Amino acid sequence: MRHKVILDPAFRRMEEIFHPDDLARLHAVCDVVWGKDEPMPPELIDRECLDAFAIVTTRWRYGELAGLPKLRAILEVGGRHPSSAVIDYDYCRANGIRVLSCAPAFGPMVAEMALGMAIDAAREISAGHDAFRAGSEKYLWDGNVDTFTLYGETVGFIGFGGLAQCLKPPIAPFGCHLLAYDPWRTDQFLKDQGADPVGLDDLLSRARVIFVLAIPSTENRAQIGIRELALIRRDAVFVLMSRSHVVDFEALTTALVEGRFRAAIGVFPQEPMPADHPIRRAPNVVLSAHRAGSIVGDSNLIGRMVVDDLEAMAQDLPPWHMQVAEPEIVARLP
Amino acid sequence: MRHKVILDPAFRRMEEIFHPDDLARLHAVCDVVWGKDEPMPPELIDRECLDAFAIVTTRWRYGELAGLPKLRAILEVGGRHPSSAVIDYDYCRANGIRVLSCAPAFGPMVAEMALGMAIDAAREISAGHDAFRAGSEKYLWDGNVDTFTLYGETVGFIGFGGLAQCLKPPIAPFGCHLLAYDPWRTDQFLKDQGADPVGLDDLLSRARVIFVLAIPSTENRAQIGIRELALIRRDAVFVLMSRSHVVDFEALTTALVEGRFRAAIGVFPQEPMPADHPIRRAPNVVLSAHRAGSIVGDSNLIGRMVVDDLEAMAQDLPPWHMQVAEPEIVARLP
Amino acid sequence: MRHKVILDPAFRRMEEIFHPDDLARLHAVCDVVWGKDEPMPPELIDRECLDAFAIVTTRWRYGELAGLPKLRAILEVGGRHPSSAVIDYDYCRANGIRVLSCAPAFGPMVAEMALGMAIDAAREISAGHDAFRAGSEKYLWDGNVDTFTLYGETVGFIGFGGLAQCLKPPIAPFGCHLLAYDPWRTDQFLKDQGADPVGLDDLLSRARVIFVLAIPSTENRAQIGIRELALIRRDAVFVLMSRSHVVDFEALTTALVEGRFRAAIGVFPQEPMPADHPIRRAPNVVLSAHRAGSIVGDSNLIGRMVVDDLEAMAQDLPPWHMQVAEPEIVARLP
Amino acid sequence: MRHKVILDPAFRRMEEIFHPDDLARLHAVCDVVWGKDEPMPPELIDRECLDAFAIVTTRWRYGELAGLPKLRAILEVGGRHPSSAVIDYDYCRANGIRVLSCAPAFGPMVAEMALGMAIDAAREISAGHDAFRAGSEKYLWDGNVDTFTLYGETVGFIGFGGLAQCLKPPIAPFGCHLLAYDPWRTDQFLKDQGADPVGLDDLLSRARVIFVLAIPSTENRAQIGIRELALIRRDAVFVLMSRSHVVDFEALTTALVEGRFRAAIGVFPQEPMPADHPIRRAPNVVLSAHRAGSIVGDSNLIGRMVVDDLEAMAQDLPPWHMQVAEPEIVARLP
């Protein structure tokens, strides 16, 4: 018997997340319902979900879990596990419903961008490019007064989850010394990963390159504030990739406008940012509108993970590719 | 008996190339003569070189080799082996004089810059930064109309010498398919290195990212001209790192001004470039004044290689760190 | 508040599984009850388990789960998840009790032994040693009539679980082509792991070295029988590491006594094997009494995994080191 | 114009060293003379060598170098560079004649055997096999009283040349701490290779596994004698792969007969060894008649290196695959 899968990925588009080959694999093992860019109409939801085995979605709008007796998997394709206010994870566990997230799919894209922006800031690529356009470029040693390479540097990861795992391989060839701060991981885990577990203050004051890779939680809002920013080395590069939630952005802006350290920023507290926001004029900052995880083609990894796991479950095997909801973690999601 | 080493690195400065620890290692095993930033005075050359075991220099100005009977090694610290018009390599071989180059010391710095500029061009980091400054930044998918990641792409290396060897490790995590064109290497060598040996035209027409890594030779001046540039894919990134000699730069400029493909350029036929050169206005080009290999600290690798090899020779062992002159190669140097 | 942990590892000994440092880490975060080599006395079990947070054991003898309201984790240190006849996994899931296995702790020891025995059989190390002792050794080419190296060979993994993961790294330097058969994994998973997913017959008929790495299930008893053994190449080495359950051992013995192919055997259907069992006389077989996973010191990895996970749970974080029970898998355990 | 190559590999056989594909590649670029298993007849040598570009041989018997004006390369396929008593290396250098050795071709085969024998000795595979045959095998912990795994052990390499380079990758997954003693390498070289440079005594007294990988020199005959053997740990495994020259074999035999430490021996001072030599009865020793480097198929790497380099030279490029003669090293060859 084939499983029924509700495929309702709006706000994402089908072609954004599914390579045709993966979609064909999915149709080969499951009965797919809907599968369009538009949100599934409520009346269709009412009719089709009753005997659905799995629902692929970015936002829960399928009613009470108790009304979906055949449901065994919720595959979220938005980018992170829903809060426990939205999904009753205890009910899911008690009733054999897996809640899976596509979050790791964004890791490679964002890791490449994080590395690229870190090199850009350390080597002053954007700044040097602007100078060249303006006719004020400097050659050889004159062009490298404050630059540095990543080779052998001390690098700090704030947050050591899926994104950190994706950044480790492209950072590895540079032979950096890794510091890690992550209250969701034990020291022993971080050591096993090849990083020195340190406190946040220690990391901020020691690292030459600081990658902010933590996801938002109920505990880390604006965790990096005025006091913490003051610990950062003058010769450091602060790379803010995920998420601005973790930083007191106005305090960061003030520090950068004053030229306290260098930065590369890929996420913002408002998007778009106000036209007159002072971060736009801060020196020694590389700015990128939130777009590190939105590359057509690479985003097909979302669909591949979804199909890999539905294929496994269709064979009565455990899923293996998407991220499983751990109770201790989802309890801390905002 | 300790060997006498003439240390005359001008135009390079002592602290540019020597870490104090390496200099101490050198003094521990050899008698060092001169060792200052200024060129060694001619009268001192006349007096000291007669019984020198080794000369460390950027430019040959020590007279006839036949007048230096104790000489066993010339260690060039400029960046490439002297032409055979300057050094009589046959004489050196016949008389047991090694000619060693520090060229590989620049590899890591330049490889990082090549990777950073390639990611910059592929992800539009500098362009996105400029847009953000101008208040015209685009978020999410709108900000990624023409961008791509390196993951799984076909990448071409034009020249597969020391610089390519340094670029391979940081490129490896991206899982690219490697094409290589290098008339100084056999196909079997390139295959052993994990690259597909291809002709230049084939490489230019297939690669999504093209790295020009070849050193100048008597055979490759402007080898990439109008016809070759026309082969490049419209969606490609052309990364010119070493050297502009290899490219018809005016033809390249024309192609880029027309927006034929994207590029990242780190070397130029004139340095500084004329203020009104059209390359400064070309769209989709990341420009960096020739400075990829001039980072204080990283440049100490030059001195470490020099000392590693003098230390080995002081123990009557073969040198192992600097680049040895191969007759077939030096014969092709301009 | 500190958690109470019942530490009752008999038949294992405390020093077998715990390095003193790990035991100290455990005492630092939990209240440990018992922790001796002997089985915990029943009256103590009755008294202490009622408010236990976790039980570390090799065999369930702690009564009804419903009678243990504070229990959040069962950490088995025998070597595999208990059958669902012993533990009610549904109850555990519904009540937030994790069931964790130390199975991966044996992987490195067994993988080294598997590699060593495979090289031994392929290079005829034991056979050559016996010949040398007997004075009939052969030198150079005469000593290598039927030997081969692993470099570039086609190698098949029957079972691609934790043990296969541990064998992959030490096999990797030999550049083998990997075939994998595992009905508990999808093809896509195996491809992601760098192996070609194939059917059992295909694997047996193609591989030069066959590693049996599958754990016993309700589905694989004597799965490799007369018909399957007949598919194996005459020049193959069949390495039986885990478990003899998977093979019709008498059929295997017959094939080996006839000299059909070579083998290395590290597990047996009876232990000790009968003194007159014909496998003892089979030619071209390397025999090792079941002992690949019983090395003092290496076995401390069991304790380290236990402590790593109790430490994490003591910080209200998910465990990360031991193997989690997947419902689809435990349902198939015998 | 095609180069003439004298192909006279006796005592090696053509099919031993050449894969048909490599031979075809050779014929495609050079005029091959002879190419048979038997030694080339003297009259043919006289006639053909005069205008030979290269000679492939195991033993020099082609007269005075001065009588071979076109000669540019001697490719030895015996296994090591000829002594400077046989070849006038100074003449070769002065006249542009390269002397290349196939020595590295044996590295992979011998490295696998070294690893296999080390695991065999550490895990008692041969000994356990013999016990099993004799009906006295021991299971589980009883079978592992003195065994150990390589994981995390301190491993010493005596000699850090081509063979060590081939042993490094298959040893790497075991996470060993590497000590190295090699008077032909500087400390800095060894550090760059990831090994701790140490003195011979230090290595012998610290390493759990000792690999003797040095080639014979005029300086290392019986360098490991009674005094040095007494330094070895009682729980160590001494792996003698290349060459017995380095060891006082009678002293080693005495130590092993007394059970001082464990060993794996793959080379002997006499081959075959006398039937009554006491090493045959020493306990805890794995013996392998000198055969680690004589595997048909794998030996084709010799031919591949030869052809790779002749192919390069035929294109007027430097050879890259065979080992180049370094003056300081060949001067020390016996």
PDB file of N, CA and C in Angstrom, chain C residues 29 120 143 156-157 179 182 192 198 206 211 264 273 275 280 283 285 302 309 325:
ATOM      1  N   VAL C  29      28.281  14.803  38.065  1.00  0.00           N
ATOM      2  CA  VAL C  29      26.987  15.362  37.621  1.00  0.00           C
ATOM      3  C   VAL C  29      25.770  14.562  38.079  1.00  0.00           C
ATOM      4  N   ASP C 120      45.494 -10.161   6.317  1.00  0.00           N
ATOM      5  CA  ASP C 120      46.119 -11.445   6.624  1.00  0.00           C
ATOM      6  C   ASP C 120      45.725 -12.492   5.570  1.00  0.00           C
ATOM      7  N   GLY C 143      56.439 -16.781  -3.064  1.00  0.00           N
ATOM      8  CA  GLY C 143      55.625 -16.665  -1.857  1.00  0.00           C
ATOM      9  C   GLY C 143      54.322 -15.919  -2.075  1.00  0.00           C
ATOM     10  N   GLY C 156      32.970  -5.543  -0.800  1.00  0.00           N
ATOM     11  CA  GLY C 156      31.545  -5.529  -0.480  1.00  0.00           C
ATOM     12  C   GLY C 156      31.294  -5.510   1.015  1.00  0.00           C
ATOM     13  N   PHE C 157      30.375  -4.654   1.427  1.00  0.00           N
ATOM     14  CA  PHE C 157      29.947  -4.593   2.835  1.00  0.00           C
ATOM     15  C   PHE C 157      28.539  -5.175   2.907  1.00  0.00           C
ATOM     16  N   LEU C 179      30.971  -1.734  -2.617  1.00  0.00           N
ATOM     17  CA  LEU C 179      29.603  -2.208  -2.844  1.00  0.00           C
ATOM     18  C   LEU C 179      28.939  -2.369  -1.474  1.00  0.00           C
ATOM     19  N   ASP C 182      22.366  -3.591   2.220  1.00  0.00           N
ATOM     20  CA  ASP C 182      21.780  -3.433   3.551  1.00  0.00           C
ATOM     21  C   ASP C 182      20.300  -3.127   3.415  1.00  0.00           C
ATOM     22  N   ASP C 192      25.071   8.170  -0.770  1.00  0.00           N
ATOM     23  CA  ASP C 192      25.613   9.305  -0.004  1.00  0.00           C
ATOM     24  C   ASP C 192      26.840   8.898   0.805  1.00  0.00           C
ATOM     25  N   VAL C 198      23.832  -2.432  -3.974  1.00  0.00           N
ATOM     26  CA  VAL C 198      23.628  -3.596  -4.858  1.00  0.00           C
ATOM     27  C   VAL C 198      22.842  -4.658  -4.095  1.00  0.00           C
ATOM     28  N   ARG C 206      30.587 -10.205  -7.166  1.00  0.00           N
ATOM     29  CA  ARG C 206      31.523  -9.214  -7.693  1.00  0.00           C
ATOM     30  C   ARG C 206      32.685  -8.882  -6.762  1.00  0.00           C
ATOM     31  N   PHE C 211      32.967  -8.283   3.397  1.00  0.00           N
ATOM     32  CA  PHE C 211      32.906  -8.118   4.845  1.00  0.00           C
ATOM     33  C   PHE C 211      31.461  -8.330   5.306  1.00  0.00           C
ATOM     34  N   ALA C 264      38.245 -15.332   6.385  1.00  0.00           N
ATOM     35  CA  ALA C 264      38.725 -14.957   7.723  1.00  0.00           C
ATOM     36  C   ALA C 264      37.483 -14.943   8.593  1.00  0.00           C
ATOM     37  N   MET C 273      33.830 -23.584  19.797  1.00  0.00           N
ATOM     38  CA  MET C 273      33.464 -24.511  18.738  1.00  0.00           C
ATOM     39  C   MET C 273      33.868 -25.923  19.165  1.00  0.00           C
ATOM     40  N   ALA C 275      35.623 -29.431  19.328  1.00  0.00           N
ATOM     41  CA  ALA C 275      37.037 -29.696  19.050  1.00  0.00           C
ATOM     42  C   ALA C 275      37.247 -30.350  17.692  1.00  0.00           C
ATOM     43  N   ARG C 280      38.125 -26.193  11.586  1.00  0.00           N
ATOM     44  CA  ARG C 280      39.479 -26.087  12.130  1.00  0.00           C
ATOM     45  C   ARG C 280      40.548 -26.575  11.157  1.00  0.00           C
ATOM     46  N   PRO C 283      41.468 -25.284   4.622  1.00  0.00           N
ATOM     47  CA  PRO C 283      42.636 -24.539   4.120  1.00  0.00           C
ATOM     48  C   PRO C 283      42.257 -23.085   3.818  1.00  0.00           C
ATOM     49  N   VAL C 285      41.946 -20.462   5.479  1.00  0.00           N
ATOM     50  CA  VAL C 285      41.034 -19.759   6.380  1.00  0.00           C
ATOM     51  C   VAL C 285      41.832 -19.245   7.575  1.00  0.00           C
ATOM     52  N   ILE C 302      32.858   2.366  25.854  1.00  0.00           N
ATOM     53  CA  ILE C 302      31.484   2.138  26.317  1.00  0.00           C
ATOM     54  C   ILE C 302      31.138   3.145  27.417  1.00  0.00           C
ATOM     55  N   ASP C 309      26.550  10.935  27.468  1.00  0.00           N
ATOM     56  CA  ASP C 309      25.112  11.140  27.303  1.00  0.00           C
ATOM     57  C   ASP C 309      24.423  11.471  28.617  1.00  0.00           C
ATOM     58  N   ALA C 325      17.380   4.204  19.694  1.00  0.00           N
ATOM     59  CA  ALA C 325      16.529   3.132  19.166  1.00  0.00           C
ATOM     60  C   ALA C 325      15.562   3.693  18.136  1.00  0.00           C
TER      61      ALA C 325
END
